[in-house]
Amino acid sequence: MSAPEPIPGARLLFSNDAAVAQLNHGSFGLVPIPVQRAQQRLRDEMEANPPRFFGVGLEERVAHVRRHLAAFIGADPDGTALVENATTGVAIVLAGLDLGTGDEVVTTDHGYGAVDLAVDELCRRTGASRRVARLPLTAQDDDAVGAVLDAVTGRTRLVIVDQITSPTARVLPVRRIVEAVRGRAGERVAILVDAAHAPGILPDPVAGVDADFWVGNFHKWAYAPRGTALLTVAARWRDRIRPLAVSWSQPAGFPGNLEWVGARDYTPWLAAPVGLFVLRSLGVDAVRRHNVALAEHGQALVAAALDVDVPARTGLPMAVVPLPPGTAGDPAAVVALRRRISDELTAEVALNSWRGQGYLRLSAQVYNREEDFQRLVEGLPKLLGR
């Protein structure tokens, strides 16, 4: 397997440090220069006359952005609200459930750690409990559906499932999971799809899923400024959605009560359509093909250097490489190793400990080249050996 041909001009759209191998786009994204400039113009507009910026037409501008972003992911704009990030969206959903003693929330062991912490905190305060569906790293769709369904009981009130898993970089069959849970429990169980990575990776990730809630970030793979995400809410839940901070828009109800919170910084949202313009200018499908091919190529190179086997390909621009046994097996070791890779190899990567096994998660974006991965090939075996 060879590295894909670069997309002409794409690398010049980003301002990342050329001395650093940036292989962690999946965590924080990288904002293209045209989007940075658009956001700065919006900041300049805001600071030139804050009362006018916040007081004249801002709600309509935000609504226009929401419609634009919702169309990109195949969502109903009237059932969608802009929020800061997926974690905030999850917190909003959890706050509207009114869980009590004996209620259960089902998650999977591929979920995002901050979401697990939020659920555990909610359970501590309400007397509810969390059940974890364990899925093998290379679970087939039938296995994933069966594992989640087996965790659902008569006390289950909410199921949270990732569309693309963060620690393990897998695509889960969320549409089938939703259908299976609906068939088992009807509308007694709400379903939240954590789709933090989906916008920009999966085409129309909301369309046809029919979950009660879906939340996805635009700052990772859709080139938006950080602080841009969408939360979609099924019609039967919209009257029960509560903003985390009540403000003047509360009487308007969903989605305005989530979006309009006084003097927040709205410039990431207003600049987000420029990110989609950049993505479409490069070619959405061309970017996806390039990033997937480069991630798989980089995964193969690093795995060969470490002499480890890799899981089956997933068709994502993120790929995991298992680390040797005993490496990064707990959160403290993960933090320490990630810092060493950054300091000693001048490379940025994502590391996770999953079931006591350390995994390196490599992302590929249009600004990456094969030599970014070669930095790990040449330096990581020696670093781990020390």
Coordinates of N, CA, C and O in Angstrom, one line a residue, residues 93-171:
V93 N -28.9 16.7 27.3 CA -29.8 15.6 27.2 C -30.0 15.0 28.6 O -31.1 14.7 29.1
L94 N -28.9 14.7 29.3 CA -28.9 14.1 30.6 C -29.8 15.0 31.6 O -30.5 14.4 32.4
A95 N -29.6 16.3 31.5 CA -30.4 17.2 32.4 C -31.9 17.1 32.2 O -32.7 17.5 33.1
G96 N -32.3 16.7 31.0 CA -33.7 16.7 30.7 C -34.4 15.3 30.9 O -35.6 15.2 30.6
L97 N -33.8 14.4 31.5 CA -34.3 13.0 31.6 C -35.1 12.7 32.9 O -35.9 11.8 32.9
D98 N -34.8 13.4 34.0 CA -35.5 13.2 35.2 C -35.3 11.8 35.7 O -36.3 11.1 36.0
L99 N -34.1 11.3 35.7 CA -33.9 9.9 36.2 C -34.0 9.8 37.7 O -33.9 10.8 38.4
G100 N -34.3 8.6 38.2 CA -34.5 8.4 39.6 C -33.9 7.1 40.0 O -33.3 6.3 39.2
T101 N -34.1 6.8 41.3 CA -33.6 5.5 41.9 C -34.1 4.3 41.1 O -35.3 4.2 40.9
G102 N -33.2 3.4 40.7 CA -33.6 2.2 40.0 C -33.5 2.3 38.5 O -33.5 1.3 37.8
D103 N -33.5 3.6 38.0 CA -33.4 3.7 36.5 C -32.0 3.4 36.1 O -31.0 3.4 36.9
E104 N -31.9 3.0 34.8 CA -30.6 2.5 34.3 C -30.3 3.3 33.0 O -31.1 3.6 32.2
V105 N -29.0 3.5 32.8 CA -28.4 4.1 31.6 C -27.4 3.1 31.0 O -26.6 2.6 31.7
V106 N -27.6 2.8 29.7 CA -26.7 1.8 29.1 C -25.7 2.6 28.2 O -26.1 3.4 27.4
T107 N -24.4 2.2 28.4 CA -23.4 2.7 27.5 C -22.6 1.5 27.0 O -22.9 0.4 27.3
T108 N -21.6 1.8 26.2 CA -20.7 0.7 25.7 C -19.3 1.0 26.2 O -19.0 2.1 26.6
D109 N -18.5 0.0 26.2 CA -17.1 0.2 26.6 C -16.2 0.8 25.6 O -15.0 0.9 25.7
H110 N -16.8 1.3 24.5 CA -16.1 2.1 23.5 C -16.4 3.5 23.6 O -16.1 4.3 22.7
G111 N -17.2 3.9 24.6 CA -17.6 5.3 24.7 C -16.6 6.3 25.1 O -15.5 5.9 25.6
Y112 N -16.9 7.6 25.0 CA -15.9 8.6 25.3 C -15.9 8.8 26.8 O -16.9 8.8 27.5
G113 N -14.7 8.9 27.4 CA -14.5 9.0 28.8 C -15.3 10.0 29.5 O -15.9 9.8 30.6
A114 N -15.4 11.3 28.9 CA -16.1 12.4 29.6 C -17.6 12.1 29.6 O -18.3 12.5 30.6
V115 N -18.1 11.4 28.6 CA -19.5 11.0 28.7 C -19.8 10.0 29.8 O -20.8 10.1 30.5
D116 N -18.9 9.0 29.9 CA -19.0 8.1 31.0 C -19.0 8.8 32.4 O -19.8 8.5 33.3
L117 N -18.1 9.8 32.5 CA -18.1 10.5 33.8 C -19.3 11.3 34.0 O -19.8 11.4 35.2
A118 N -19.9 11.9 33.0 CA -21.2 12.7 33.1 C -22.3 11.8 33.6 O -23.1 12.1 34.4
V119 N -22.4 10.6 32.9 CA -23.4 9.6 33.3 C -23.2 9.1 34.8 O -24.2 9.1 35.5
D120 N -22.0 8.9 35.1 CA -21.7 8.4 36.5 C -22.1 9.5 37.5 O -22.6 9.2 38.6
E121 N -21.8 10.7 37.2 CA -22.2 11.8 38.1 C -23.7 12.0 38.2 O -24.2 12.2 39.3
L122 N -24.4 11.8 37.1 CA -25.8 11.9 37.1 C -26.4 10.7 38.0 O -27.3 10.9 38.8
C123 N -25.8 9.6 37.8 CA -26.3 8.4 38.6 C -26.0 8.6 40.1 O -26.9 8.2 40.9
R124 N -24.9 9.2 40.4 CA -24.6 9.4 41.8 C -25.6 10.4 42.5 O -26.0 10.2 43.6
R125 N -26.1 11.4 41.7 CA -27.0 12.4 42.2 C -28.4 11.9 42.3 O -29.2 12.3 43.1
T126 N -28.8 11.0 41.4 CA -30.2 10.6 41.2 C -30.5 9.2 41.7 O -31.7 8.9 41.9
G127 N -29.5 8.4 42.0 CA -29.8 7.0 42.4 C -29.9 6.0 41.2 O -30.2 4.8 41.4
A128 N -29.7 6.5 40.0 CA -29.8 5.6 38.8 C -28.4 4.9 38.8 O -27.5 5.1 39.6
S129 N -28.3 4.0 37.8 CA -27.1 3.2 37.6 C -26.7 3.1 36.2 O -27.6 3.2 35.3
R130 N -25.5 2.8 35.9 CA -25.0 2.6 34.5 C -24.7 1.2 34.2 O -23.9 0.5 35.0
R131 N -25.2 0.6 33.1 CA -24.8 -0.7 32.7 C -24.0 -0.6 31.4 O -24.3 0.3 30.6
V132 N -22.9 -1.4 31.3 CA -22.0 -1.2 30.2 C -22.1 -2.5 29.3 O -21.9 -3.6 29.7
A133 N -22.3 -2.2 28.0 CA -22.3 -3.3 27.0 C -20.9 -3.4 26.5 O -20.3 -2.5 26.0
R134 N -20.3 -4.6 26.6 CA -19.0 -4.8 26.2 C -18.9 -5.4 24.8 O -19.5 -6.4 24.5
L135 N -18.2 -4.6 23.9 CA -18.1 -5.0 22.5 C -16.7 -5.3 22.2 O -15.8 -4.6 22.5
P136 N -16.4 -6.5 21.5 CA -15.1 -6.7 21.1 C -14.5 -5.6 20.2 O -15.3 -4.9 19.5
L137 N -13.2 -5.5 20.1 CA -12.6 -4.4 19.3 C -13.1 -4.5 17.9 O -13.3 -3.5 17.2
T138 N -13.2 -5.7 17.4 CA -13.5 -5.9 16.0 C -14.9 -6.5 15.8 O -15.2 -7.3 14.9
A139 N -15.8 -6.1 16.7 CA -17.2 -6.6 16.7 C -17.9 -6.4 15.4 O -17.8 -5.3 14.8
Q140 N -18.5 -7.4 14.8 CA -19.3 -7.3 13.7 C -20.6 -6.6 14.0 O -21.0 -6.5 15.2
D141 N -21.4 -6.1 13.0 CA -22.6 -5.4 13.3 C -23.6 -6.2 14.2 O -24.2 -5.7 15.1
D142 N -23.7 -7.5 13.9 CA -24.7 -8.3 14.6 C -24.2 -8.4 16.1 O -25.1 -8.4 17.0
D143 N -22.9 -8.5 16.3 CA -22.4 -8.6 17.7 C -22.6 -7.3 18.4 O -23.0 -7.4 19.6
A144 N -22.4 -6.2 17.8 CA -22.6 -4.9 18.4 C -24.1 -4.7 18.8 O -24.4 -4.3 19.9
V145 N -25.0 -5.0 17.9 CA -26.4 -4.9 18.2 C -26.8 -5.8 19.3 O -27.5 -5.4 20.2
G146 N -26.4 -7.0 19.3 CA -26.7 -8.0 20.3 C -26.2 -7.6 21.7 O -26.9 -7.7 22.7
A147 N -25.0 -7.1 21.7 CA -24.4 -6.7 23.0 C -25.2 -5.5 23.7 O -25.4 -5.5 24.9
V148 N -25.5 -4.5 22.9 CA -26.3 -3.4 23.4 C -27.7 -3.9 23.8 O -28.2 -3.6 24.9
L149 N -28.3 -4.7 23.0 CA -29.7 -5.2 23.3 C -29.6 -6.0 24.6 O -30.6 -6.0 25.4
D150 N -28.6 -6.8 24.8 CA -28.5 -7.7 26.0 C -28.4 -6.8 27.3 O -28.7 -7.3 28.4
A151 N -27.9 -5.6 27.1 CA -27.7 -4.7 28.3 C -29.0 -4.0 28.7 O -29.1 -3.4 29.8
V152 N -29.9 -4.0 27.8 CA -31.2 -3.3 28.0 C -32.1 -4.1 28.9 O -32.3 -5.3 28.6
T153 N -32.6 -3.5 30.0 CA -33.5 -4.2 30.9 C -34.8 -3.5 31.0 O -35.0 -2.4 30.4
G154 N -35.7 -4.0 31.9 CA -36.9 -3.2 32.1 C -36.8 -1.9 32.8 O -37.7 -1.1 32.9
R155 N -35.6 -1.7 33.4 CA -35.3 -0.4 34.1 C -34.5 0.6 33.2 O -34.3 1.7 33.7
T156 N -34.2 0.2 32.0 CA -33.4 1.1 31.2 C -34.2 2.3 30.7 O -35.3 2.1 30.2
R157 N -33.6 3.5 30.9 CA -34.3 4.7 30.5 C -33.6 5.4 29.3 O -34.2 6.1 28.6
L158 N -32.3 5.1 29.2 CA -31.5 5.8 28.1 C -30.4 4.8 27.7 O -29.7 4.1 28.5
V159 N -30.2 4.8 26.4 CA -29.0 4.1 25.7 C -28.2 5.1 25.0 O -28.7 5.9 24.3
I160 N -26.9 5.1 25.3 CA -25.9 6.0 24.6 C -25.0 5.2 23.8 O -24.3 4.3 24.3
V161 N -24.9 5.5 22.5 CA -24.1 4.7 21.7 C -23.3 5.6 20.7 O -23.9 6.6 20.3
D162 N -22.1 5.3 20.4 CA -21.2 6.2 19.6 C -21.4 5.8 18.1 O -21.4 4.6 17.8
Q163 N -21.6 6.8 17.3 CA -21.6 6.5 15.8 C -20.2 6.2 15.3 O -20.0 5.2 14.5
I164 N -19.2 6.9 15.8 CA -17.8 6.6 15.5 C -17.1 6.6 16.9 O -17.2 7.7 17.6
T165 N -16.5 5.6 17.3 CA -16.0 5.5 18.7 C -14.7 6.3 18.7 O -13.9 6.3 17.8
S166 N -14.5 7.0 19.8 CA -13.3 7.8 20.0 C -12.0 7.0 20.4 O -11.0 7.1 19.7
P167 N -12.1 6.1 21.4 CA -10.8 5.5 21.8 C -10.4 4.4 20.8 O -9.2 4.0 20.8
T168 N -11.4 3.8 20.1 CA -11.1 2.6 19.3 C -11.2 2.8 17.8 O -11.0 1.9 17.0
A169 N -11.8 4.0 17.4 CA -11.9 4.3 16.0 C -12.7 3.3 15.2 O -12.2 2.7 14.2
R170 N -13.9 3.0 15.7 CA -14.8 2.0 15.0 C -16.1 2.7 14.6 O -16.5 3.6 15.3
V171 N -16.7 2.2 13.5 CA -18.1 2.7 13.2 C -19.1 1.7 13.7 O -19.0 0.5 13.4

